Coordinates of C-alpha atoms in Angstrom, one line a residue:
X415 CA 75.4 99.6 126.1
X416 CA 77.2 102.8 124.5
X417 CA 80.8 100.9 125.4
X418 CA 79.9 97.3 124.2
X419 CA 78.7 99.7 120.8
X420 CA 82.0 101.3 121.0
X421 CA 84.3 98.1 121.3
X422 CA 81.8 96.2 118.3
X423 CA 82.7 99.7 116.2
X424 CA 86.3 99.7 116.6
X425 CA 86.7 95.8 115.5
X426 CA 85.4 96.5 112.1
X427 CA 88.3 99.0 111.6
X428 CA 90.8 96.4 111.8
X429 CA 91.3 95.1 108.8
X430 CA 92.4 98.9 107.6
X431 CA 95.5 98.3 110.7
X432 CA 96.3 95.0 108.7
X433 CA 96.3 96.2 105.2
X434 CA 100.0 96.2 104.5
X435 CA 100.6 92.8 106.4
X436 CA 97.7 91.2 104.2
X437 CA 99.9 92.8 101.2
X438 CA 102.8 91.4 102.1
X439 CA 102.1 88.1 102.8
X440 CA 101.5 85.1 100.0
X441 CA 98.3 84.6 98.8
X442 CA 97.1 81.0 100.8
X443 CA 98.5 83.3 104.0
X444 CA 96.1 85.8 102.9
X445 CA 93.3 83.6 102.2
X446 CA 93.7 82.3 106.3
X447 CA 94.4 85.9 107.2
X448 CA 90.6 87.0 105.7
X449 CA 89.2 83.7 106.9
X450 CA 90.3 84.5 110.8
X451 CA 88.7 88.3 110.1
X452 CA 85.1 86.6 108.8
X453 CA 85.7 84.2 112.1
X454 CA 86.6 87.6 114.2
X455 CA 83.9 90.0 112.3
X456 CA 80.9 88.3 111.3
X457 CA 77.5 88.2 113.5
X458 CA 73.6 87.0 113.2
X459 CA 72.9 91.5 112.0
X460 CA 75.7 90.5 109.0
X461 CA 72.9 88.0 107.0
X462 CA 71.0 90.2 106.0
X463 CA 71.1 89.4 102.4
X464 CA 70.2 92.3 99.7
X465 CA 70.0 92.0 95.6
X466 CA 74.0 92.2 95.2
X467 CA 75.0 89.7 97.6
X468 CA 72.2 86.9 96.1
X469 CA 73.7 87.9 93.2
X470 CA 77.1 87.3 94.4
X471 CA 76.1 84.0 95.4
X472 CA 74.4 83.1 92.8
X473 CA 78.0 84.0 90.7
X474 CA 79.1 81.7 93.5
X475 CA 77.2 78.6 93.0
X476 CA 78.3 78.8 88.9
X477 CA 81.8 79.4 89.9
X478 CA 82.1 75.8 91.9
X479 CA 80.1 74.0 89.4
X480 CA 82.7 75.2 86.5
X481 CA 85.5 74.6 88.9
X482 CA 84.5 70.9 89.4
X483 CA 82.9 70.0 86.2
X484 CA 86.2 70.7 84.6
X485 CA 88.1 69.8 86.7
X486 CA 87.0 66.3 86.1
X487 CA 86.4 66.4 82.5
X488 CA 90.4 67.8 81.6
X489 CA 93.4 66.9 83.0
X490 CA 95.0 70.1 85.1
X491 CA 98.3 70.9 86.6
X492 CA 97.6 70.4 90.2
X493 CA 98.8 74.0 91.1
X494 CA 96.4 75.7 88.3
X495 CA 93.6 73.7 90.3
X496 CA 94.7 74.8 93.7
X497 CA 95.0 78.5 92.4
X498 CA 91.3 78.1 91.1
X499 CA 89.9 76.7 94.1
X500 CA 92.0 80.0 96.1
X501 CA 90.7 81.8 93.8
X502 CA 86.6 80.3 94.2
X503 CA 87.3 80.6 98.1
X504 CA 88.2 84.5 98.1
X505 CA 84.8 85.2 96.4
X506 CA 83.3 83.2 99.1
X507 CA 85.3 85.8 101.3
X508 CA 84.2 88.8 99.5
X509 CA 80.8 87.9 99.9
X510 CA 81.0 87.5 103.6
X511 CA 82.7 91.0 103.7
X512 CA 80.6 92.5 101.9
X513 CA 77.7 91.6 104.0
X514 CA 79.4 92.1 107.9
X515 CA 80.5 96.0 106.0
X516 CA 77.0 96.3 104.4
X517 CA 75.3 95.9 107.7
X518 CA 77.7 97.1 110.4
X519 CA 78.9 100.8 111.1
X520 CA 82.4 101.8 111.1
X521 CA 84.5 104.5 112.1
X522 CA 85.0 107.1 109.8
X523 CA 87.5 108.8 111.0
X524 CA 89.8 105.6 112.3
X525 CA 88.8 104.7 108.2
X526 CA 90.3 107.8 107.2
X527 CA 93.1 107.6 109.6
X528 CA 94.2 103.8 108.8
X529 CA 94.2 104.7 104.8
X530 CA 96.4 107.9 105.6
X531 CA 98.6 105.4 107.2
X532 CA 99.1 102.9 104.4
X533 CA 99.4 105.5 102.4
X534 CA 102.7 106.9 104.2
X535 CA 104.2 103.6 104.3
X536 CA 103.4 103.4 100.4
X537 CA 105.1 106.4 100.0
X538 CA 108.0 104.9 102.3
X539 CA 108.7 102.4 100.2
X540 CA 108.7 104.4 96.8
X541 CA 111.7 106.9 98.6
X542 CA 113.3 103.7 99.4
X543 CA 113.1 102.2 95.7
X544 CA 114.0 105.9 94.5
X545 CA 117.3 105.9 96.8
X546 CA 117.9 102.1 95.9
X547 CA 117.8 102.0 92.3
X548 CA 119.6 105.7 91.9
X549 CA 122.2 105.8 94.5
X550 CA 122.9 102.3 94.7
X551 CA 122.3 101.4 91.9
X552 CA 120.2 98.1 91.9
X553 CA 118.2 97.4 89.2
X554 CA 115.5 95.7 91.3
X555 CA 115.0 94.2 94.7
X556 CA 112.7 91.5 95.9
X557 CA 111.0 89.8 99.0
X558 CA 109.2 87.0 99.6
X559 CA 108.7 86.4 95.8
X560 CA 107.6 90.0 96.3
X561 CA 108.9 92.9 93.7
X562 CA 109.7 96.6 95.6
X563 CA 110.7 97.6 92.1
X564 CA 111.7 96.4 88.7
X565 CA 113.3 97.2 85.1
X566 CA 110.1 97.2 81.8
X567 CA 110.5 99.1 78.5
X568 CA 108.7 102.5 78.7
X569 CA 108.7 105.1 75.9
X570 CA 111.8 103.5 74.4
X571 CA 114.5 102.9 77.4
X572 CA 114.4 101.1 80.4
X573 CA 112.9 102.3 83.5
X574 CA 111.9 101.6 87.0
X575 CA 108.5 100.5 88.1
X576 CA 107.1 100.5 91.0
X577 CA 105.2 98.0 92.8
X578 CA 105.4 98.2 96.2
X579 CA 105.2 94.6 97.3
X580 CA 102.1 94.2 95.1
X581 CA 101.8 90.7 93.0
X582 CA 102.0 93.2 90.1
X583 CA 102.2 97.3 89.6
X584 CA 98.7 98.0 88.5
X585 CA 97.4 97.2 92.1
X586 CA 99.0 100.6 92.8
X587 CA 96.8 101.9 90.5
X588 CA 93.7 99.8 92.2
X589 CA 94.7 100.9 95.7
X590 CA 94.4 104.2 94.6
X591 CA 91.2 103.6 93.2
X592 CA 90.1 102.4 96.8
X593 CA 91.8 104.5 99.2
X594 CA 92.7 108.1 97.4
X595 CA 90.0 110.0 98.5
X596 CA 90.2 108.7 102.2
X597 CA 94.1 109.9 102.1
X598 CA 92.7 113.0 100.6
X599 CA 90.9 113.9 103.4
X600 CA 93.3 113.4 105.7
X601 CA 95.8 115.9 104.2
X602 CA 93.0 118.3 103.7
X603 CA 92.8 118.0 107.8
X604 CA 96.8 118.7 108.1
X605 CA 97.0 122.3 108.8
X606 CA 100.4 122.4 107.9
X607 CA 100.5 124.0 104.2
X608 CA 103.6 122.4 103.1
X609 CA 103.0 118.9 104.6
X610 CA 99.8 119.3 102.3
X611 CA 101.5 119.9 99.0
X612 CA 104.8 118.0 100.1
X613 CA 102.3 115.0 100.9
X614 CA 100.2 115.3 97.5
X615 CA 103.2 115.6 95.3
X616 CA 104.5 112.7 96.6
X617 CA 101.3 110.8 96.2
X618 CA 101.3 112.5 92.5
X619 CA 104.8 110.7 92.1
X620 CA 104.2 107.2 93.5
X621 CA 101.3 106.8 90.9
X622 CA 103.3 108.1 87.7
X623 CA 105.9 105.2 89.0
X624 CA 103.6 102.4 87.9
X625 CA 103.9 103.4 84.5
X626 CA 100.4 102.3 83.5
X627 CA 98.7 103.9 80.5
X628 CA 95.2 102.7 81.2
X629 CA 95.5 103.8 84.9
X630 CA 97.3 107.6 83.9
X631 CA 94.1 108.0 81.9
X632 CA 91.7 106.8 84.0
X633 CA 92.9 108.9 87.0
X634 CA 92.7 111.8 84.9
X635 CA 88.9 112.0 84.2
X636 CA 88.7 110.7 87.8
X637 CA 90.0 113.3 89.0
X638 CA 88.9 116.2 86.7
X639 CA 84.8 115.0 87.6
X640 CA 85.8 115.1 91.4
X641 CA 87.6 118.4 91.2
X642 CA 84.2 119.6 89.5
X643 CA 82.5 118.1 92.0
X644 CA 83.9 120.1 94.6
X645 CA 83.6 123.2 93.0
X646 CA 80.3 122.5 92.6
X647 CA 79.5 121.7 96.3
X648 CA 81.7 124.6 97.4
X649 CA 80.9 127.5 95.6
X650 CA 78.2 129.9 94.3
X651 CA 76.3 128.1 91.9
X652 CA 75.7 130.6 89.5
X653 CA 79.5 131.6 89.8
X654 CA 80.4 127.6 89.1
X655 CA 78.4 127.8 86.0
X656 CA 79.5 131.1 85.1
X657 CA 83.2 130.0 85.3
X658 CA 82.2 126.5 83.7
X659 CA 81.0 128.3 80.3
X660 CA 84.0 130.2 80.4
X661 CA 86.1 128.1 80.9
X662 CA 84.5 125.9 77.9
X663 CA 84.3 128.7 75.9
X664 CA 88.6 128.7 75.7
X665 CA 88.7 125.6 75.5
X666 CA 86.7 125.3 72.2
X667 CA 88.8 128.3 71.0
X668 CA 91.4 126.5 71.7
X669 CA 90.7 123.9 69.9
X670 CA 89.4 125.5 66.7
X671 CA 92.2 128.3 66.7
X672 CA 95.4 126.3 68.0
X673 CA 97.5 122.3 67.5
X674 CA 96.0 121.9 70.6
X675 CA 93.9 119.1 70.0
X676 CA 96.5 117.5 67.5
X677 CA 99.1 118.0 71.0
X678 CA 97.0 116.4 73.5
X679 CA 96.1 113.2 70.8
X680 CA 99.7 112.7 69.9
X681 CA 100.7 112.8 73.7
X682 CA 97.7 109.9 74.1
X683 CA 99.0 107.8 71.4
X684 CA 102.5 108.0 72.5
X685 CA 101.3 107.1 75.8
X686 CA 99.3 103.8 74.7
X687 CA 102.0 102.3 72.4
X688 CA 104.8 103.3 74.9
X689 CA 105.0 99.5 76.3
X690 CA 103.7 97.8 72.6
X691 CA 105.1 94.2 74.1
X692 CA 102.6 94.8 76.9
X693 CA 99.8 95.6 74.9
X694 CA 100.4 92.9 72.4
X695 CA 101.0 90.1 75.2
X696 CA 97.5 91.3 76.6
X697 CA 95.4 91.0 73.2
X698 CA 96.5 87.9 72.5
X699 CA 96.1 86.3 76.2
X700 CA 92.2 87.9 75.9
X701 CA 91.5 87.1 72.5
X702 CA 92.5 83.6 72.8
X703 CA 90.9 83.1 76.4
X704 CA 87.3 84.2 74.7
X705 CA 88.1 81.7 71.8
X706 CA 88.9 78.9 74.2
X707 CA 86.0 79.4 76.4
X708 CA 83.5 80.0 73.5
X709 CA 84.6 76.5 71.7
X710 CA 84.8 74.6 75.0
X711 CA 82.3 75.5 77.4
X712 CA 80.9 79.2 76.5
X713 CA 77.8 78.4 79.3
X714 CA 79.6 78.3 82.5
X715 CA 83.0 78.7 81.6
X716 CA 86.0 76.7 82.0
X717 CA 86.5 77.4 85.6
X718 CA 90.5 76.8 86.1
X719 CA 92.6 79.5 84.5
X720 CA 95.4 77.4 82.3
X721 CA 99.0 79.1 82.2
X722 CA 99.1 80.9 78.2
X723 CA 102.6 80.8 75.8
X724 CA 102.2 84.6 76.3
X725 CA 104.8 85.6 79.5
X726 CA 103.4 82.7 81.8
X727 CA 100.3 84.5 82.7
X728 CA 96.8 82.7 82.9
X729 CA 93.9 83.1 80.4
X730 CA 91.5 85.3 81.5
X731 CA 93.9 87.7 82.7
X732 CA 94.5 91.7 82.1
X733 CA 90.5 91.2 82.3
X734 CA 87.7 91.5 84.9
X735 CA 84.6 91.0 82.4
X736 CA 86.9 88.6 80.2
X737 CA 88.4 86.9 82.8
X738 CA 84.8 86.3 84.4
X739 CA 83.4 84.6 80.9
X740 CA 86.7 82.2 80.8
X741 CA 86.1 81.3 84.4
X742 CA 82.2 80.9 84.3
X743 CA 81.4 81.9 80.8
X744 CA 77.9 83.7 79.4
X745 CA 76.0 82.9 82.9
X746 CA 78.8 83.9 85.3
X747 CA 79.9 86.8 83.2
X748 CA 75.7 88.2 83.1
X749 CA 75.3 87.6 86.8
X750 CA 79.0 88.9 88.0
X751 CA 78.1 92.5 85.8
X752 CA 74.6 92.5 87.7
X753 CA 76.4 92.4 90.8
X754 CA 78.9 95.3 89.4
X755 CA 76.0 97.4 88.3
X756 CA 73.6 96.9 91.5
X757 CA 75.9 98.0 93.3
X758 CA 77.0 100.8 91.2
X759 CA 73.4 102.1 90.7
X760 CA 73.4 101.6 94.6
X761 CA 75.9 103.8 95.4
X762 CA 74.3 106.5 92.4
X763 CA 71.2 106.5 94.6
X764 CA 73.1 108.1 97.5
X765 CA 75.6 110.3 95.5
X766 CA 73.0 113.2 96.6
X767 CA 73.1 114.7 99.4
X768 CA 76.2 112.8 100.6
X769 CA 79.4 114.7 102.1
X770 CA 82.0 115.3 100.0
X771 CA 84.3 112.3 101.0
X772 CA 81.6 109.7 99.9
X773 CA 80.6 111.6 96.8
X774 CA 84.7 111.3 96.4
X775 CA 84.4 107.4 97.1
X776 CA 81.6 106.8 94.8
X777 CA 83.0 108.6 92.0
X778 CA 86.4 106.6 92.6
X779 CA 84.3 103.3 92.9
X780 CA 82.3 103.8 89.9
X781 CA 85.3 104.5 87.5
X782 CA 87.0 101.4 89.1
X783 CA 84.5 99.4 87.8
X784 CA 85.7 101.0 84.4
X785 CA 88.8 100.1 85.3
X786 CA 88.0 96.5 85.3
X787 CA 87.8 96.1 81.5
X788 CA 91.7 96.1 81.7
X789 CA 92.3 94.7 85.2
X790 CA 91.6 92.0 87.3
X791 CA 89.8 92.5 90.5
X792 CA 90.2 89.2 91.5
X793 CA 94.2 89.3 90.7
X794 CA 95.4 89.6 94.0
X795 CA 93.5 88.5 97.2
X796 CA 93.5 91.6 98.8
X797 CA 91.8 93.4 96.3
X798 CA 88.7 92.0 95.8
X799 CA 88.0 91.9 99.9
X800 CA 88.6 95.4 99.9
X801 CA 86.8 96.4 97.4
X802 CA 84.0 94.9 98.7
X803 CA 85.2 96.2 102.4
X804 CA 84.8 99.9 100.2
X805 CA 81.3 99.3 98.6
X806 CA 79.8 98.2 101.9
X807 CA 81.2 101.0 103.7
X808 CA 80.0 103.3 101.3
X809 CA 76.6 102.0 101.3
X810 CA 75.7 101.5 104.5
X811 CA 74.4 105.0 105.1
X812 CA 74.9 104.3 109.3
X813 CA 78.5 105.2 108.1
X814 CA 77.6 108.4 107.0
X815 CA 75.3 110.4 109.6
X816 CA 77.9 112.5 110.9
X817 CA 79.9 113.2 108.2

């Protein structure tokens, strides 16, 4: 019994081993590649429905009827409908995933070790792009319609960004969201001081490639909370808040005695308007995708996302939440936040008592929720399976009696 246990555990972990190839590969391939996993994973103890995944079906159900009422009422471009129906089958997939991870344990530790992993070969690839565009000098490189790097307008000159493969840079920015603190505590496990820092730094530097504003900022109160956190759990309590209310206390001196405040706000603005044709090219996609939803179908949305004038990118784009109300409008946005914030409050309801890793994982998964009001989760294929690979993990509490 305790080897058939062991062979069911060390299945679930496989789709950690895979992550890069999933990456990698164009989004119908990754659509089959999740499809096998359900085929490989799933099992009668995975149906065991809770008040996020009726929800998620229930988003489901509104997604398909949107899908195929419009799809019959206006006249598409074939390969906006085939994009909408990959898109309508990969929440299908997340559901599925979210269930088998809800209800089955996992390693831990093989979690932890797989995330190190991709995490290196993430790293790889931005040394590679480093040596590539400075030393020999290309300006970008792709494969399989797949960008390593490109050229964008950043704070006034051109620069590289990074995106590893990704369909675009900011899933850099998600992936860290996912998978930081499981790389974190691998490193912490390296007993090697310099592999530590060498290890971090380089982390440090593969995020400040992406170049995105929303995700610098973001990061930053992630990982100030977290960094209290850990104090917190780690040291005398009364010596935390001792060094807390100092620590406040310069900080207000600071600000009432110093340019201090005036620094850090004109270092923020400089930061936001640093790529202006970005920001415009994303109010104007989300103002007019709320505009053509609201006059058209504002109940369930329009379903298929249209190509925009603004760079070729869809409505409903740059935009969980809007992105959800021009797919499925007022109902499918209501019950795709419920599914957000069941989850969330979920994962809240475990926060004490947890080890540090998952306090770590649910800090990093609630402010990725925050991240959503300027991202898509659904962009890429990949993403929204393992993010729902994440928030099962961290809620089934199986996971988490020996750590």
């Amino acid at each position: 019994m305790i080897q058939r246990e062991n062979k069911k555990t060390i299945r679930y972990e496989l789709i950690f081993f895979f992550l890069w190839v999933i990456i990698i590969l164009p989004k119908p391939l990754q659509l089959i590649s999740f499809i096998i996993f359900l085929v490989f994973l799933i099992n009668k103890k995975s149906m065991k429905f809770d008040i996020t995944s009726y929800l998620l079906l229930c988003f489901i159900v509104i997604y398909t009827i949107s899908v195929a009422y419009n799809g019959l009422k206006f006249e598409h471009d074939s390969m906006r409908v085939l994009a909408s129906i990959n898109n309508l089958c990969i929440w299908v997939v997340a559901l599925f995933i979210y269930l088998i991870y809800k209800n089955n344990t996992v390693d831990i530790k093989k979690v932890v070790k797989s995330s190190f992993n991709n995490f290196i070969i993430l790293i790889i690839l931005y040394l590679i792009s480093i040596f590539m565009y400075n030393v020999m000098n290309i300006s970008s490189f792709t494969f399989l319609n797949k960008s390593l790097y490109n050229l964008t307008w950043f704070n006034n000159a051109n620069s590289m960004r990074y995106t590893g493969f990704m369909e675009y840079a900011n899933l850099i920015i998600m992936f860290y969201f996912l998978f930081f603190p499981l790389f974190l505590k691998h490193c912490y496990n390296i007993k090697n001081l310099f592999m530590k820092v060498t290890l971090f730094s380089l982390s440090i530097l593969v995020f400040l490639s992406t170049l995105s504003r929303s995700g610098y900022l973001l990061m930053l109160v992630t990982l100030s909370i977290s960094i209290i956190i850990i104090f917190f759990n780690k040291f005398n309590k009364k010596l935390f808040f001792a060094s807390s209310f100092f620590t406040l206390s310069i900080i207000v001196i600071l600000s009432f005695y110093t340019e201090l405040p005036h620094y850090f706000s004109d270092q923020i603005n400089e930061l936001l308007e640093s790529r202006e044709g970005s920001t415009e090219t994303r109010t104007l996609i989300l103002s007019d995708s709320i505009t053509i939803a609201k006059n058209n179908s504002p109940l369930i949305g329009m379903g298929i996302k249209e190509i925009s004038p603004y760079d070729n990118l869809p409505y409903g784009s740059h935009s969980t939440y809007i992105g959800l109300f021009y797919k499925t409008g007022y109902m499918g946005l209501l019950i795709a936040t419920l599914v957000i914030i069941t989850s969330n409050l979920r994962m809240i309801l475990q926060f004490s008592g947890s080890s540090i890793l998952k306090k770590l994982l649910i800090i990093f998964g609630l402010f990725m929720s925050g991240l959503f009001f300027v991202e898509d989760i659904d962009g890429s294929n990949w993403l929204i399976v393992y993010y729902f690979v994440m928030i099962g993990i961290i809620q089934n509490k199986k996971n988490w009696r020996e750590s």
